[in-house]
mmCIF file of C-alpha atoms in Angstrom:
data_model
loop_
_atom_site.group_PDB
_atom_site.id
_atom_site.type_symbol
_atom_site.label_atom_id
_atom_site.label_comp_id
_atom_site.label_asym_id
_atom_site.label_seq_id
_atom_site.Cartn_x
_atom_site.Cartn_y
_atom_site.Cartn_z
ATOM 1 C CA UNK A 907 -17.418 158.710 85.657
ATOM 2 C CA UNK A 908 -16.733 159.895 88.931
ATOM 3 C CA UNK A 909 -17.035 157.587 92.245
ATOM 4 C CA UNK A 910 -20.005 160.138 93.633
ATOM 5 C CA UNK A 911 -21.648 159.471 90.382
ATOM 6 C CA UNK A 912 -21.509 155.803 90.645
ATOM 7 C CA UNK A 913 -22.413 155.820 94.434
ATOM 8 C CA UNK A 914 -26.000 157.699 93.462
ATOM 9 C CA UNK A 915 -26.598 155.586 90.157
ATOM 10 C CA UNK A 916 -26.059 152.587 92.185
ATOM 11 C CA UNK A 917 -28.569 153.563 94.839
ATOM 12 C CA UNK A 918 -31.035 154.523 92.154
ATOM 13 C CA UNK A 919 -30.301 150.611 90.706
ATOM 14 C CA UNK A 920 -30.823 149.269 93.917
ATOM 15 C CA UNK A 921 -34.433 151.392 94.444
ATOM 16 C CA UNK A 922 -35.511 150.011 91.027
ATOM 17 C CA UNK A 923 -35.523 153.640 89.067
ATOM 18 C CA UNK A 924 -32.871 153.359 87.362
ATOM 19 C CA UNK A 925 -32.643 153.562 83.278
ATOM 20 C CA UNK A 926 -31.024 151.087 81.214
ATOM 21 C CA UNK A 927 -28.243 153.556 79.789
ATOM 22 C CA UNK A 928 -27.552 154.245 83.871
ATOM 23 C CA UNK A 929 -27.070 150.523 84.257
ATOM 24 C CA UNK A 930 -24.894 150.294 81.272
ATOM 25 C CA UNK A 931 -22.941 153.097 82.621
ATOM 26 C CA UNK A 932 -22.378 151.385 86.241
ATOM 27 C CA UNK A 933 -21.245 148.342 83.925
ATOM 28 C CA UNK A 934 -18.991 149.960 82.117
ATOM 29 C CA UNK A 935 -17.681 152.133 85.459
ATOM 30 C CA UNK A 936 -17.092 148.835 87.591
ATOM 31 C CA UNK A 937 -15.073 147.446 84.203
ATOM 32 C CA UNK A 938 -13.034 150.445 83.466
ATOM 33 C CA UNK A 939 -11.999 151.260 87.193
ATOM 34 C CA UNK A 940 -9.929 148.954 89.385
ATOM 35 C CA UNK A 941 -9.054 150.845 92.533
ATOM 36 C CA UNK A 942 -12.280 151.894 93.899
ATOM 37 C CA UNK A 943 -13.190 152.876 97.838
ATOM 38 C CA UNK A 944 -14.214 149.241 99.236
ATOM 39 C CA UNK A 945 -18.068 150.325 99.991
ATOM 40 C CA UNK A 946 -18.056 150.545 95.806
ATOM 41 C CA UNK A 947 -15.658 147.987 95.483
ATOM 42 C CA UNK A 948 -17.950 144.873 96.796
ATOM 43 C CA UNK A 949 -20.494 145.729 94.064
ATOM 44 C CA UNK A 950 -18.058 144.903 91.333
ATOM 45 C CA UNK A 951 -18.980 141.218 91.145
ATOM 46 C CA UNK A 952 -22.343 141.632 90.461
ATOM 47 C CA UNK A 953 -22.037 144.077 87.713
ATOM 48 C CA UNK A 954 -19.182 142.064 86.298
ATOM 49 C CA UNK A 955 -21.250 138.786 86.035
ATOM 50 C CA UNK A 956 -23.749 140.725 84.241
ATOM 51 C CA UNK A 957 -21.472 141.252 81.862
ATOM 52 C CA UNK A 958 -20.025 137.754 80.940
ATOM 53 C CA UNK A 959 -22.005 135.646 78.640
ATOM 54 C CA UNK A 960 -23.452 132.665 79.853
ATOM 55 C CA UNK A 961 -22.292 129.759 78.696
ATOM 56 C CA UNK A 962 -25.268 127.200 77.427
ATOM 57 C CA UNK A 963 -22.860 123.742 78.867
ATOM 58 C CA UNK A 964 -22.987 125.899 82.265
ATOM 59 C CA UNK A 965 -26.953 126.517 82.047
ATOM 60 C CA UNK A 966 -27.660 123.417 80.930
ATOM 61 C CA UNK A 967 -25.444 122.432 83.982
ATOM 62 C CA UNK A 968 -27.261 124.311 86.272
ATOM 63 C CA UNK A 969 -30.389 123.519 84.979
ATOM 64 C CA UNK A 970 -29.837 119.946 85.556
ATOM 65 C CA UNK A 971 -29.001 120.410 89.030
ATOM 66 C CA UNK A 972 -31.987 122.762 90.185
ATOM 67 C CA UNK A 973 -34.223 119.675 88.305
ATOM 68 C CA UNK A 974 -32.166 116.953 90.084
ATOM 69 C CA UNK A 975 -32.528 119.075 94.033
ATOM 70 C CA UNK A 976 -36.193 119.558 92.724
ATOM 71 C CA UNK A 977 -36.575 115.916 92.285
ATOM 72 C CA UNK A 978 -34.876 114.815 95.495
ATOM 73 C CA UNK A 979 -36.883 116.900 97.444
ATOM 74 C CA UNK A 980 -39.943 115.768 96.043
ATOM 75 C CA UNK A 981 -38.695 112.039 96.816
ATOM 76 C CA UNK A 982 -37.906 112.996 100.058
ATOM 77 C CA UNK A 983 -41.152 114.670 100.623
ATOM 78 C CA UNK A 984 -43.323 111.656 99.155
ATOM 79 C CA UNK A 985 -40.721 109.295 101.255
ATOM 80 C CA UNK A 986 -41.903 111.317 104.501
ATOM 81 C CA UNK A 987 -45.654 111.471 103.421
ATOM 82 C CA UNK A 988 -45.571 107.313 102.865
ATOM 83 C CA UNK A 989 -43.855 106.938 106.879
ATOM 84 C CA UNK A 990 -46.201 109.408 108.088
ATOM 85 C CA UNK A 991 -49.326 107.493 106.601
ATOM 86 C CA UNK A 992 -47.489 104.143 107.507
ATOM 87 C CA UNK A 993 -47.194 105.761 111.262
ATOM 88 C CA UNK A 994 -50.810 106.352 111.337
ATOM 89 C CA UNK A 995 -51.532 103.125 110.470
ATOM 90 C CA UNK A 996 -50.068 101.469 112.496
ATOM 91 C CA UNK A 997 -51.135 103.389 115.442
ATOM 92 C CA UNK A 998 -54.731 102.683 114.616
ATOM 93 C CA UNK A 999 -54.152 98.483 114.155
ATOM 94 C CA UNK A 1000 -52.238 98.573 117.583
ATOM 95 C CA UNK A 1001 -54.953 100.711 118.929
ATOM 96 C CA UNK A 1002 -57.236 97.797 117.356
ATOM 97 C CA UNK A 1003 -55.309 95.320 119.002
ATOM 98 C CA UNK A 1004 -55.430 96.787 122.519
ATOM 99 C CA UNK A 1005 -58.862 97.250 122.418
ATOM 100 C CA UNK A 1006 -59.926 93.678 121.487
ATOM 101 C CA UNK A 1007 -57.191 92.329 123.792
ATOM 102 C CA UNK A 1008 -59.141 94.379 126.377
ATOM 103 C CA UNK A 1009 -62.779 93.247 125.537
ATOM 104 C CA UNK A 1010 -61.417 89.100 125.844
ATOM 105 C CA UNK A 1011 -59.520 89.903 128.891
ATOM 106 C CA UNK A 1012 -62.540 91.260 130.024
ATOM 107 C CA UNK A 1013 -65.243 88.658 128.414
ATOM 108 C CA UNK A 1014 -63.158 86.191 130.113
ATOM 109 C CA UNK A 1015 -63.213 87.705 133.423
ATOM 110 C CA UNK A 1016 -66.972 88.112 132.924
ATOM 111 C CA UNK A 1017 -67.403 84.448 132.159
ATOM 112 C CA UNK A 1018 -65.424 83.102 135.428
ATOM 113 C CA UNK A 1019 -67.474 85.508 137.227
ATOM 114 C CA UNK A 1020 -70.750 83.618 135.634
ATOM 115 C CA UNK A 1021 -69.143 80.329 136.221
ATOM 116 C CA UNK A 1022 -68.455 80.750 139.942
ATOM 117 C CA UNK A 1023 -72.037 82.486 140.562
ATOM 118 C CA UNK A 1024 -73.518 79.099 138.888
ATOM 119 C CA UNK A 1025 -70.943 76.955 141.379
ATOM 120 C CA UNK A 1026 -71.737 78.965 144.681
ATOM 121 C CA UNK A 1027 -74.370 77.152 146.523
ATOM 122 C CA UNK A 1028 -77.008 79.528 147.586
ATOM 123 C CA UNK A 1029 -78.290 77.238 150.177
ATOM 124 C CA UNK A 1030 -77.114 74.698 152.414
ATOM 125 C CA UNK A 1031 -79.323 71.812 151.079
ATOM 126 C CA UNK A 1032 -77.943 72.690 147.601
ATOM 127 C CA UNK A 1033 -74.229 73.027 149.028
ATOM 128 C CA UNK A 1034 -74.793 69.051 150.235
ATOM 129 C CA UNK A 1035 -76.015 68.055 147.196
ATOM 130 C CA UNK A 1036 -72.969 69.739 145.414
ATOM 131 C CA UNK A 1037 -70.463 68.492 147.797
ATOM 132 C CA UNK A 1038 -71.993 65.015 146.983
ATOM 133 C CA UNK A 1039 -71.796 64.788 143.175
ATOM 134 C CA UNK A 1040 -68.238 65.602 143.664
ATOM 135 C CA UNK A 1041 -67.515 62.972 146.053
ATOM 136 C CA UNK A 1042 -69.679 60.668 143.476
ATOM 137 C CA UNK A 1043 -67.188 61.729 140.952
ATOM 138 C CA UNK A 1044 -64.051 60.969 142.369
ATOM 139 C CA UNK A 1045 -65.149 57.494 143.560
ATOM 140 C CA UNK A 1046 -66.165 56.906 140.274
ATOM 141 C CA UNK A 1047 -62.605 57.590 139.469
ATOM 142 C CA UNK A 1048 -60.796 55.780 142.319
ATOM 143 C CA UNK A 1049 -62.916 52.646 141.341
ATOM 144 C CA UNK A 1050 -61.968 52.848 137.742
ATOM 145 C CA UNK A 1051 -58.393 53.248 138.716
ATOM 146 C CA UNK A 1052 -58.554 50.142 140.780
ATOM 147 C CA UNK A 1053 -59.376 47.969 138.478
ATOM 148 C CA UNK A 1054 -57.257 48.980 136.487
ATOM 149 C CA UNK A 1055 -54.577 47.859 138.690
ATOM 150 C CA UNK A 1056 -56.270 44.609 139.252
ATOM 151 C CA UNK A 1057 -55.705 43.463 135.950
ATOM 152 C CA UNK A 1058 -52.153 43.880 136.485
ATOM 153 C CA UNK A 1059 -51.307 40.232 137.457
ATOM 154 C CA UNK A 1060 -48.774 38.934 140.398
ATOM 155 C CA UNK A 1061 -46.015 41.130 139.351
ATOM 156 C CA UNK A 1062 -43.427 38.682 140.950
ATOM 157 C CA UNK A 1063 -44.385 35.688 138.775
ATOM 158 C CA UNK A 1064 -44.488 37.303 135.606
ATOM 159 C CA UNK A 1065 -40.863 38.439 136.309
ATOM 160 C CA UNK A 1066 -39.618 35.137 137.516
ATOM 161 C CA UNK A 1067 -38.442 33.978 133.964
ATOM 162 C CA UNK A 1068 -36.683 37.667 133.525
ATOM 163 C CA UNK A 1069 -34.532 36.870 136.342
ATOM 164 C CA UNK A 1070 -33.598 33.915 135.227
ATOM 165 C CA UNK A 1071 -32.226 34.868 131.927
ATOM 166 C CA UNK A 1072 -30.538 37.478 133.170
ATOM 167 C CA UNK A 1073 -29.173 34.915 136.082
ATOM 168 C CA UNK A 1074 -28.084 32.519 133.458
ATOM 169 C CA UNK A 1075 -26.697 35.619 131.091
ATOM 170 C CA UNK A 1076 -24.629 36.631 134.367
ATOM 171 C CA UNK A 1077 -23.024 32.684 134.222
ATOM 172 C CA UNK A 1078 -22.259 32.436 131.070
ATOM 173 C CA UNK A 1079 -20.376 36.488 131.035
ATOM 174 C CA UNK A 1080 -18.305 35.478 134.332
ATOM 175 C CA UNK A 1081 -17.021 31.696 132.372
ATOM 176 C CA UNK A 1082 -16.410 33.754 129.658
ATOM 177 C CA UNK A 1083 -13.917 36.401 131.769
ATOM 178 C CA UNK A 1084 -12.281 33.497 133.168
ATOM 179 C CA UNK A 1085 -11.561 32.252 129.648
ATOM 180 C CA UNK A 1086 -10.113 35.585 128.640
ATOM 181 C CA UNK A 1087 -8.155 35.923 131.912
ATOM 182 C CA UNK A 1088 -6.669 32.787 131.089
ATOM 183 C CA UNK A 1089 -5.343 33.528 127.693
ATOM 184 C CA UNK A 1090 -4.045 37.141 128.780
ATOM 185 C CA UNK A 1091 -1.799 34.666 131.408
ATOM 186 C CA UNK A 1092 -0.055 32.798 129.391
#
């Protein structure tokens, strides 16, 4: 077969009108010819590997790797759809969070606000009666803690036999250095 034969079966091939004797034909051109023009020339690969066999190791081969990339991808896709849902959720408990951090901060805001309204004397009569319950309270206090310190009895007597321990403690360690001064003389 000639190479301006070839060049019009291969463009009917490559429309899709082609027979299956003209296909046999380019198969059989591309195997009998070696030195072709180059635009022919990078079309003999694919018309040569339809003409080797396939080998079942090699499709099983193949086969295992389009199920393994299959199944990777599918772990990576689940693997994206579990940190997308995890994302979400977490969003929406720190979006919980904020809020109810906001309603105490502002409950407690609310409840100072009540608690100095119910302290703020609305009249001067009730601003002397305040200002006397508090000065009730602290004497209350100021008595309590004086007699608490009168129990405490005359701090220099109960110390008195202390001192002397510790006076006769201090005799008895100064004979003692003497002692030892002694023996280190001799």
């Amino acid at each position: 077969m000639e190479t301006r034969r070839a060049e019009i079966l291969l463009e009917k091939y490559f429309e899709g009108l082609s027979s299956l004797q003209e296909e046999q034909e380019l198969r059989d051109f591309f195997r009998e010819n070696r030195d072709l023009p180059e635009a022919l020339e990078m079309n003999r690969p694919f018309f040569e590997g339809l003409e080797e066999p396939v080998n079942e190791m090699e499709e099983l081969a193949f086969a295992e790797r389009i199920t393994g990339a299959i199944e990777k991808r599918e772990r990576i896709i689940q693997r994206k759809r579990f940190t997308h849902q995890f994302t979400w959720m977490a969003g929406i408990a720190a979006a919980i969070i904020v809020v109810l951090l906001a309603l105490n901060i502002w409950n407690n805001q609310q409840m100072q606000q009540n608690q100095l309204a119910m302290n703020t004397p609305e009249n001067p009569k009730q601003a002397y009666e305040m200002s006397m319950d508090a000065l009730k309270y602290v004497s209350v206090n100021y008595n309590k803690g004086i007699q608490q310190l009168n129990k405490i009895p005359d701090l220099e007597k109960d110390t008195k036999p202390l001192y002397q321990a510790l006076e006769l403690y201090g005799k008895g360690y100064a004979q003692m250095n003497v002692i030892v001064n002694l023996k280190i003389k001799q």
